XYZ file of C-alpha atoms in Angstrom:
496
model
C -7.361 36.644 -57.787
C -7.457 32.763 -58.413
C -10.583 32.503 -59.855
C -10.533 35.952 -61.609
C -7.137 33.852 -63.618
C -9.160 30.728 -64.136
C -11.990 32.636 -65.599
C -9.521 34.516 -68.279
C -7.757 31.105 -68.949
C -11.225 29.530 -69.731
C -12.217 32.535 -72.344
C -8.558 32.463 -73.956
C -9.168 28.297 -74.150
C -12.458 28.401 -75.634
C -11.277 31.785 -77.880
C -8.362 29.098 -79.283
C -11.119 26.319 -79.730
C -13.569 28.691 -81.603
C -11.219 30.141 -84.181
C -9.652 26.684 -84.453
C -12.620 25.153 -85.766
C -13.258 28.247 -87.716
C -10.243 28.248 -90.225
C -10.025 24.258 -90.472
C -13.389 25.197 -92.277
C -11.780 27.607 -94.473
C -9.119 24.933 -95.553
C -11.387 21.957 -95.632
C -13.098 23.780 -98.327
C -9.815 24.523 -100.049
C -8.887 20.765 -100.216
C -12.014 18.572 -102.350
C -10.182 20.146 -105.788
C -6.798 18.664 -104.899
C -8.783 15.035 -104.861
C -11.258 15.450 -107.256
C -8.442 16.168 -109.953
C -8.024 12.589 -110.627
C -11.323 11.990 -111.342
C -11.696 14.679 -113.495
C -9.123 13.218 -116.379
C -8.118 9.794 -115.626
C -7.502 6.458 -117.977
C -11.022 5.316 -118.941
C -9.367 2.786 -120.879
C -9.607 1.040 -117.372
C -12.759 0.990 -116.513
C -15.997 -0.539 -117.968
C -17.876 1.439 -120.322
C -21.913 1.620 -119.579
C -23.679 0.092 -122.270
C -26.197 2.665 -122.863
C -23.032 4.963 -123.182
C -23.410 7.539 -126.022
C -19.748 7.643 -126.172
C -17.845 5.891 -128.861
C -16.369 2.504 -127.917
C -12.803 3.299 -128.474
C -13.163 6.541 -127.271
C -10.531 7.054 -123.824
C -12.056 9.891 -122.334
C -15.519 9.047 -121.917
C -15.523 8.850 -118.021
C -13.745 12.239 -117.782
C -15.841 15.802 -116.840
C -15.611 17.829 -119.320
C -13.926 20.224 -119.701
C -11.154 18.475 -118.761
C -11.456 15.626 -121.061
C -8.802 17.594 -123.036
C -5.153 16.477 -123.692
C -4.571 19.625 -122.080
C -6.101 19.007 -118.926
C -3.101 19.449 -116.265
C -3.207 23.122 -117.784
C -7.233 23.952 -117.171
C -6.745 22.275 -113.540
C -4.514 24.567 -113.201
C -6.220 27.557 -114.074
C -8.783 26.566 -111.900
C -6.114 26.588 -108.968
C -4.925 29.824 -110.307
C -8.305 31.770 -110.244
C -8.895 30.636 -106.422
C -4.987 31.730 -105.437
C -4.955 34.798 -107.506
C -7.835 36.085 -106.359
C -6.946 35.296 -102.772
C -3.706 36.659 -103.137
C -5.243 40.216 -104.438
C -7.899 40.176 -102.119
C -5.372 39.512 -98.451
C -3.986 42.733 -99.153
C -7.722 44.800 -99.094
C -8.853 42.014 -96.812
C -6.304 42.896 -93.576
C -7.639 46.704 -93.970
C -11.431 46.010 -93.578
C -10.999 43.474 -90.925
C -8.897 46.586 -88.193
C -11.919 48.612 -89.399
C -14.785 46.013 -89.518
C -16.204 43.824 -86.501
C -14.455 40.835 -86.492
C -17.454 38.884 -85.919
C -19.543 39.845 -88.864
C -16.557 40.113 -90.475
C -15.951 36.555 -90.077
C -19.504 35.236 -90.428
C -20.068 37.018 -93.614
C -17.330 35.382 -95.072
C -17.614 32.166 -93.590
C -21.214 31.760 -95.091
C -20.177 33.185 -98.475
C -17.719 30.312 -98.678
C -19.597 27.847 -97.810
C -21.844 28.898 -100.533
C -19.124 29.176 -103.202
C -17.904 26.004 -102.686
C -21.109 24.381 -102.620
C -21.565 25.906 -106.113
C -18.819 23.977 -107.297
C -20.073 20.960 -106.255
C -23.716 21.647 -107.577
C -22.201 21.551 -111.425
C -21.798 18.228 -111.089
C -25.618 17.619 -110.723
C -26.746 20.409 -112.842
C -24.352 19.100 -115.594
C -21.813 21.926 -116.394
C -19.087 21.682 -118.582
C -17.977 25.372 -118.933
C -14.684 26.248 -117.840
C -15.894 29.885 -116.863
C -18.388 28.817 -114.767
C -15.618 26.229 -112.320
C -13.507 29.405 -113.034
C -15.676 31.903 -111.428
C -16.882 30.674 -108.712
C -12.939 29.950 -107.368
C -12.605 33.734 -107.972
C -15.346 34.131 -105.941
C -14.306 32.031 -103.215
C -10.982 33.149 -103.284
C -11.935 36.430 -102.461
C -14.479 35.555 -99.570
C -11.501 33.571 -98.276
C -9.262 36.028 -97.133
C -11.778 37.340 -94.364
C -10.187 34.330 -92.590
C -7.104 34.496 -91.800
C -6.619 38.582 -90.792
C -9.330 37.821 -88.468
C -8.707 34.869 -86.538
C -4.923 35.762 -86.080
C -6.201 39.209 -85.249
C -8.551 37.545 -82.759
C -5.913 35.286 -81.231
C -3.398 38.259 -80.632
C -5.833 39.947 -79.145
C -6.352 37.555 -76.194
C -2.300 36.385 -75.805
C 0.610 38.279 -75.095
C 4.389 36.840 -75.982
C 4.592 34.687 -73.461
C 4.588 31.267 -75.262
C 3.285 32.523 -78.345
C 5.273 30.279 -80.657
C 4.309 27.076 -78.773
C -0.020 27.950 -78.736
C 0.495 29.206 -81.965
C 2.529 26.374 -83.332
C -0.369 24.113 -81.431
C -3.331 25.852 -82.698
C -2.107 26.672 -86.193
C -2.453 22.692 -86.963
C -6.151 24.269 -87.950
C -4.356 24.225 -91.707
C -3.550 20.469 -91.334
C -6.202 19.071 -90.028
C -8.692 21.221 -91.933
C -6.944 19.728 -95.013
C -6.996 16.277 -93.616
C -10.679 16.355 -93.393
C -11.259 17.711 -96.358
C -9.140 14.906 -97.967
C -11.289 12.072 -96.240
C -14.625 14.140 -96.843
C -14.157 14.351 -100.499
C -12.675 10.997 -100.871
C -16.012 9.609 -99.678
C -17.880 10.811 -102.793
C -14.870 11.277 -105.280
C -15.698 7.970 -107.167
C -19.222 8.463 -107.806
C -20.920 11.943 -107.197
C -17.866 13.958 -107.138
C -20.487 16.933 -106.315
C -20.824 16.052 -102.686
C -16.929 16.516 -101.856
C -17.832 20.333 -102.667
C -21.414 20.548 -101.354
C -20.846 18.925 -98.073
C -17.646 20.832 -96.913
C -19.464 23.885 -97.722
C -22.140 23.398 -95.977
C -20.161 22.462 -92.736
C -18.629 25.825 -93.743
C -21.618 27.904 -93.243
C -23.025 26.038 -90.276
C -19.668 27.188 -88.788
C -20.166 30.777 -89.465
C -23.308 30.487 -87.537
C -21.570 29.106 -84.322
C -19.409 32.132 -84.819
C -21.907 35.042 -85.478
C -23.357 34.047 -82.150
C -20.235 33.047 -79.606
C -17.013 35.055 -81.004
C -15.814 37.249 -78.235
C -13.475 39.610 -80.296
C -11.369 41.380 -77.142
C -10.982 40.862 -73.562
C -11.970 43.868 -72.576
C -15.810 43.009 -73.980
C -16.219 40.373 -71.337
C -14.463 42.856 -68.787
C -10.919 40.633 -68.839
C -7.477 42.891 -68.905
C -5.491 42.539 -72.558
C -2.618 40.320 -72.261
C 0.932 42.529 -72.712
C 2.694 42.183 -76.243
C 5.883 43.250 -75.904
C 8.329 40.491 -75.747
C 12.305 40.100 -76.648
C 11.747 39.165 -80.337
C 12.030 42.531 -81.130
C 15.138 43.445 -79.329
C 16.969 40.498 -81.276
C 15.181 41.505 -84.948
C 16.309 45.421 -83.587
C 18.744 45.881 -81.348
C 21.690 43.601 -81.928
C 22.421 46.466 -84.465
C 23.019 50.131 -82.873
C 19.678 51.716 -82.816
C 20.997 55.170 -82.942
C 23.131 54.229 -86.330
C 21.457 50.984 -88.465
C 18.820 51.069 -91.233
C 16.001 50.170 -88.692
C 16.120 53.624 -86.654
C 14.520 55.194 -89.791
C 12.117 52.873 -90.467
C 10.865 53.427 -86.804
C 10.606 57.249 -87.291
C 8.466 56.905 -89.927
C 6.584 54.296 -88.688
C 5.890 56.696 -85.177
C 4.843 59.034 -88.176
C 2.458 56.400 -89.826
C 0.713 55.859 -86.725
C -1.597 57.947 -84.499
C -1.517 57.351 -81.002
C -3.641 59.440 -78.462
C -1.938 60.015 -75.500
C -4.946 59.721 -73.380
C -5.657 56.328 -72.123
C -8.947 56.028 -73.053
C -8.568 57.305 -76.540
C -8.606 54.326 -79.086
C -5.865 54.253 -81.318
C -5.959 54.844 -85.107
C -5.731 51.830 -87.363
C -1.899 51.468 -89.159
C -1.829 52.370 -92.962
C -0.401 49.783 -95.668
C 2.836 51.569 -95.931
C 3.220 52.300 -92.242
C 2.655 48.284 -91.887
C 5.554 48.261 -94.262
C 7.923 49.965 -92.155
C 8.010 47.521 -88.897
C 11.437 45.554 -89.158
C 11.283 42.325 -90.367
C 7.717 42.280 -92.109
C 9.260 42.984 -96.020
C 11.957 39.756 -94.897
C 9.065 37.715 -93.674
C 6.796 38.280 -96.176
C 9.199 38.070 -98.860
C 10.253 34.271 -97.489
C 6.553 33.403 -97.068
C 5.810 34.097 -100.469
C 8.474 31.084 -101.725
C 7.392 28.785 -98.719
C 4.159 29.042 -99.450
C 4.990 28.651 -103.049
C 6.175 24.554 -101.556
C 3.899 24.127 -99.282
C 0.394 24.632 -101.781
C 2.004 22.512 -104.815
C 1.923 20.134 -102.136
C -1.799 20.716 -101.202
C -3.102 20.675 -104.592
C -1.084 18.546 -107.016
C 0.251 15.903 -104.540
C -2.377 13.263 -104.256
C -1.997 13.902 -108.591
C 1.272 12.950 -108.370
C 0.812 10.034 -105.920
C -2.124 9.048 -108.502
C 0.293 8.831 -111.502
C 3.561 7.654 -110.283
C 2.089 5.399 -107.221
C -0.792 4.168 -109.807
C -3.237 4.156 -106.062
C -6.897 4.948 -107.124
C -8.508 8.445 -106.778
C -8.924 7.558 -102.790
C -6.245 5.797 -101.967
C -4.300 9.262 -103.273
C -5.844 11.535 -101.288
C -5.792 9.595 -98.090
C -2.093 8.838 -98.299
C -1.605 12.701 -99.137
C -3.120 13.636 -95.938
C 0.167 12.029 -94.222
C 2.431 15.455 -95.108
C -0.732 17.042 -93.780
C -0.028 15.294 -90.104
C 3.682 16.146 -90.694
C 2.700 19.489 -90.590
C 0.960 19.482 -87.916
C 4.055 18.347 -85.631
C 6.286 21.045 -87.621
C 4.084 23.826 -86.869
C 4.233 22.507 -83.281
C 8.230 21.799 -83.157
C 9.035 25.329 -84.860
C 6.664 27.024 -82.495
C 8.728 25.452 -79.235
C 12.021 25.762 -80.739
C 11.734 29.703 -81.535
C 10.154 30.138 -78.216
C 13.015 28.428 -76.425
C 15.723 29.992 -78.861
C 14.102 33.205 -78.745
C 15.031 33.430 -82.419
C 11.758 33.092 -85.374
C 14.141 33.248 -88.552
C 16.839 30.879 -87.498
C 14.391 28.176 -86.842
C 12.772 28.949 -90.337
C 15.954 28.766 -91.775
C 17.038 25.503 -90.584
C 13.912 23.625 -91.174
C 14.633 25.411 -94.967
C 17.384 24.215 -95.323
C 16.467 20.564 -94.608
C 13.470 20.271 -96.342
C 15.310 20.741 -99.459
C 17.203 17.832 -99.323
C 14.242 15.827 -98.146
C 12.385 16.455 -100.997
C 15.092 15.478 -103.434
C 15.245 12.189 -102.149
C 11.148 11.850 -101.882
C 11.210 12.160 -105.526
C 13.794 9.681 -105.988
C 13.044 6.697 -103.162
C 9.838 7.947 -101.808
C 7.989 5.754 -104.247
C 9.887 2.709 -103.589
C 7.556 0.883 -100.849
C 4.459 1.889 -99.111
C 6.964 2.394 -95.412
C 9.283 4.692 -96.774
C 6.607 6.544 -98.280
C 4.696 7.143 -95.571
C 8.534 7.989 -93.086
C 9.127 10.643 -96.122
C 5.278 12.105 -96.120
C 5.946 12.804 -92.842
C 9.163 14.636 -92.549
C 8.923 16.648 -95.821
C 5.231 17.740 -94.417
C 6.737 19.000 -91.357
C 9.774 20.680 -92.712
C 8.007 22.386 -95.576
C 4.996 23.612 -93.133
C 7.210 24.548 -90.070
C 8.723 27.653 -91.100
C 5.215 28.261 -92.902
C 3.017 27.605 -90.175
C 5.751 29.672 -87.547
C 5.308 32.688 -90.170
C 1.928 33.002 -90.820
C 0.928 32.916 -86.598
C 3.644 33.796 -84.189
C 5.922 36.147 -86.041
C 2.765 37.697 -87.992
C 1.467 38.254 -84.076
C 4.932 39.339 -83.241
C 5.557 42.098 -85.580
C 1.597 43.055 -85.475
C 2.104 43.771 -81.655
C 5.539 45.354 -81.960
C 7.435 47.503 -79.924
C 7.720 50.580 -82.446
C 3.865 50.612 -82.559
C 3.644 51.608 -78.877
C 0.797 49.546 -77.919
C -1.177 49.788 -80.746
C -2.092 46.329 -81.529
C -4.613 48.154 -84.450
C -2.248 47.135 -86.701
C -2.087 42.943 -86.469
C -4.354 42.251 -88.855
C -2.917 44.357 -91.079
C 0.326 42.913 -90.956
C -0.892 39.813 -91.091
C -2.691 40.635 -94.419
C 0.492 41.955 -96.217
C 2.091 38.551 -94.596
C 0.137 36.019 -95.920
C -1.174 38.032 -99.051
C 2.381 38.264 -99.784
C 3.024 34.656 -99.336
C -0.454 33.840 -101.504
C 1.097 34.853 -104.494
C 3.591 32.459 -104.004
C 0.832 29.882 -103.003
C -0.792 30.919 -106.915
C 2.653 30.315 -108.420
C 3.802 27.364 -107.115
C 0.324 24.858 -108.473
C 0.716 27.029 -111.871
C 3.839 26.782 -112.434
C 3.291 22.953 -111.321
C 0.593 22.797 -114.148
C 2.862 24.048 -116.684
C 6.103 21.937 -115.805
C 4.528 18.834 -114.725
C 3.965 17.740 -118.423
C 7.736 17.770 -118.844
C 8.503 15.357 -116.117
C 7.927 15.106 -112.316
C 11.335 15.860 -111.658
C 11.333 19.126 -113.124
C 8.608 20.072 -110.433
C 10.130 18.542 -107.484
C 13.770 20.878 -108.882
C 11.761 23.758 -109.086
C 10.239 23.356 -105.231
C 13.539 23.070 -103.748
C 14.766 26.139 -105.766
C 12.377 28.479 -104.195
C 12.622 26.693 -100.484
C 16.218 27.927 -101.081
C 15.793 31.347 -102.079
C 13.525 31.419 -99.219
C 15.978 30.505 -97.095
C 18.391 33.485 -98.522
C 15.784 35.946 -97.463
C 16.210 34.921 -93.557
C 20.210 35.464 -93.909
C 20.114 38.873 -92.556
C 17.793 38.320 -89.726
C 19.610 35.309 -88.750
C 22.854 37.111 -88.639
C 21.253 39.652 -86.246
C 19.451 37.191 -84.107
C 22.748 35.462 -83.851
C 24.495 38.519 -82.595
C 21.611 39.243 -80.267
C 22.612 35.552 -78.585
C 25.844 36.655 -78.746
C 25.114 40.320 -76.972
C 22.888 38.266 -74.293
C 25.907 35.600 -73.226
C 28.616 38.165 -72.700
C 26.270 40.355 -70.711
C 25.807 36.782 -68.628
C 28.882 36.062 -68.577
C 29.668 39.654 -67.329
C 26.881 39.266 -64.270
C 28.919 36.416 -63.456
C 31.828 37.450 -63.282
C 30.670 40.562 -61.674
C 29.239 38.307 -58.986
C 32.079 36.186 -58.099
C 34.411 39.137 -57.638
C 31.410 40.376 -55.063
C 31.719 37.827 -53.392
């Protein structure tokens, strides 16, 4: 039995190590435009013009890329964002469907090398010489729609292998994919962001599709392909998101009758279970709540990942590098937020209350950021760190554990066919807030810094409101669980 364990533990490790490395691809591919932004539109006016310039001599845009030599520039930067998060958000939604229907594998690999490609495209206008907007445009279309094949899949992938168990804690560890991929994509592109801006695109991407390689050929999608038993999902979230209301009388009872009716289940063991529909996704308790918060988290967190090494670059005055390194500091705050919200919901048994507590202080945090964050190079760094990991916490703990949680819930009896899509309408949900928040960033930022930083902590608020009534039921759940101890005990010392 002993080495039977050992050899599961070993596939689940390497299964954790594999899709690791294959979304801190996706998201060091997302990262070179947040750093190459400053060197697209900067003050030429400080540097030395080349002699055989064509340029005219008091011209202050002659060392800018064109098209975003404009006075407008902040705005086509951010249309640029906008077409990669749009499209992303659009595409999660079809995305979670073909990946229950698809093998993950190809799945994966097909949109790993596609990727890599796109963004390699981006870099390559840089040595072909292009200057059209639609061109930068399209191809983050194009990526942002090739991009969604990641996520489904790998969380899809990872559910398959673990049960509850310490879900929040492996996922909290291995969702610091997002950070670090961002981290290196930060130091990649600030390599080459001074001179051939090009090569923070071309090199990512082709890491990217070298990646997708490694996973065509080692991917092992379910246990049961390498003859290992699937781990069991059910787990007490559920009873505290269900049952600390009356089954028999509270909203949920419906939704769980028409989710039974949404899904097909064989009752013979070895029939394989249907794949859920959109709607019927819709109907497991807590996934509208969830979603609805992600979509204003994630809102924070990507202004964050694509506009702050701008705003370190024009209030700090650091150079294009300098920027993006220092931004990859809320990057390693995130990594111990995912980490700390991941053990403190397993140990609390309660997702949304962590969430909303880690809300609730970031918003605070990044007031003061705004205000004294600047002030010294110490207090930067201390306030880098905190707002990275109060901002991604309740991000990172939505996107992996509770996405696994309500994929694998109890309603669905079994059926795990449904995690990836439930995952999709998760994170495709919170993408349009990730397309929001750098637009709206774009459009406010020429008003004042301040105005962005208000409108962060306005929707890290509202999502905060949208955890209220799952709070208030785990809350009664702790309550329902210490009287019933408190009962055993008392029960007990009378036996005796």
């Amino acid at each position: 039995m002993r080495p039977l364990q050992t050899f599961v533990y070993r596939y689940r490790g390497f299964i954790l190590l594999i899709t690791f490395l294959i979304y801190t691809c996706y998201h060091m591919s997302r990262k070179p435009i947040s750093v190459v932004k400053s060197r697209l539109h900067h003050n030429c006016s400080e540097m030395i013009q080349p002699i055989s310039d064509t340029h005219r001599l008091n011209d202050t845009t002659w060392c800018n890329w064109a098209p975003f030599d404009q006075s407008n520039y902040k705005e086509l930067l951010g249309a640029v964002d906008n077409a990669f998060l749009v499209a992303y958000a659009i595409g999660m939604f079809i995305s979670g469907i073909f990946g229950e229907r698809l093998p993950l594998r190809y799945y994966l690999t097909a949109g790993m090398l596609l990727s890599g490609l796109f963004t390699s495209l981006f870099g390559l206008g840089y040595f072909w010489n292009i200057h059209a907007l639609w061109y930068f445009v399209l191809i983050q279309i194009c990526n942002g729609l090739v991009q969604t094949t990641g996520w489904p899949s790998v969380v899809t992938c990872v559910g398959n292998w673990f049960g509850k168990g310490k879900r929040g804690l492996i996922m909290g560890i291995w969702n610091s994919h997002t950070s670090v991929g961002n981290i290196l994509g930060s130091l990649i592109a600030g390599i080459w962001v001074d001179e051939q801006w090009g090569l923070s695109f071309v090199v990512p991407g082709i890491i990217t599709a070298v990646m997708g390689l490694v996973t065509f050929f080692f991917l092992i999608e379910y246990p049961e392909d390498v003859d290992c038993s699937p781990p069991q999902h059910h787990g007490e979230l559920e009873e505290n998101v269900d049952n600390a209301e009356d089954p028999g009388n509270g909203p949920h009872s419906n939704r769980e009758n028409g989710l039974e009716s949404a899904v097909t289940l064989s009752k013979e063991p070895s029939a394989q279970p249907a794949a859920i529909s959109f709607f019927g996704a819709l109907w497991i308790p807590g996934v509208v709540e969830f979603s609805l918060c992600l979509l204003f988290a994630k809102l924070v967190s990507y202004t964050f990942l694509y506009w702050l090494p701008l705003y370190i670059f024009n209030v700090v005055h650091f150079t294009a590098k300098e920027s993006g390194d220092l931004s990859t500091l809320f990057d390693v705050g995130g990594i111990a937020g995912g980490i700390l919200a991941g053990l403190i919901s397993d140990y609390t048994n309660g997702r949304a209350t962590t969430c909303c507590v880690m809300l609730i202080l970031a918003a605070p945090m990044m007031f003061l950021y705004n205000y004294v964050g600047q002030s010294g190079i110490s207090i930067s760094i201390v306030m880098l760190l905190t707002c990275g990991a109060l901002v991604n916490g309740p991000y990172a703990l939505i996107t992996t554990a509770v996405s696994a949680d309500l994929g694998t819930h109890k309603s669905l009896k079994g059926n795990a066919k449904a995690l990836s899509t439930v995952t999709a309408i998760i994170d495709g949900t919170g993408s349009i807030g990730a397309a929001l928040g750098p637009l709206l960033a774009g459009l406010i930022s020429p008003t004042g810094w301040n105005n962005v930083f208000y409108m962060l902590i306005t929707a890290d608020i509202l999502a905060c409101l949208l955890l209220c009534r799952l709070v208030y039921k785990e809350i009664l759940g702790w309550r329902s669980s210490l009287s019933r101890d408190r009962g055993s005990s008392v029960a007990l010392t009378h036996a005796r």
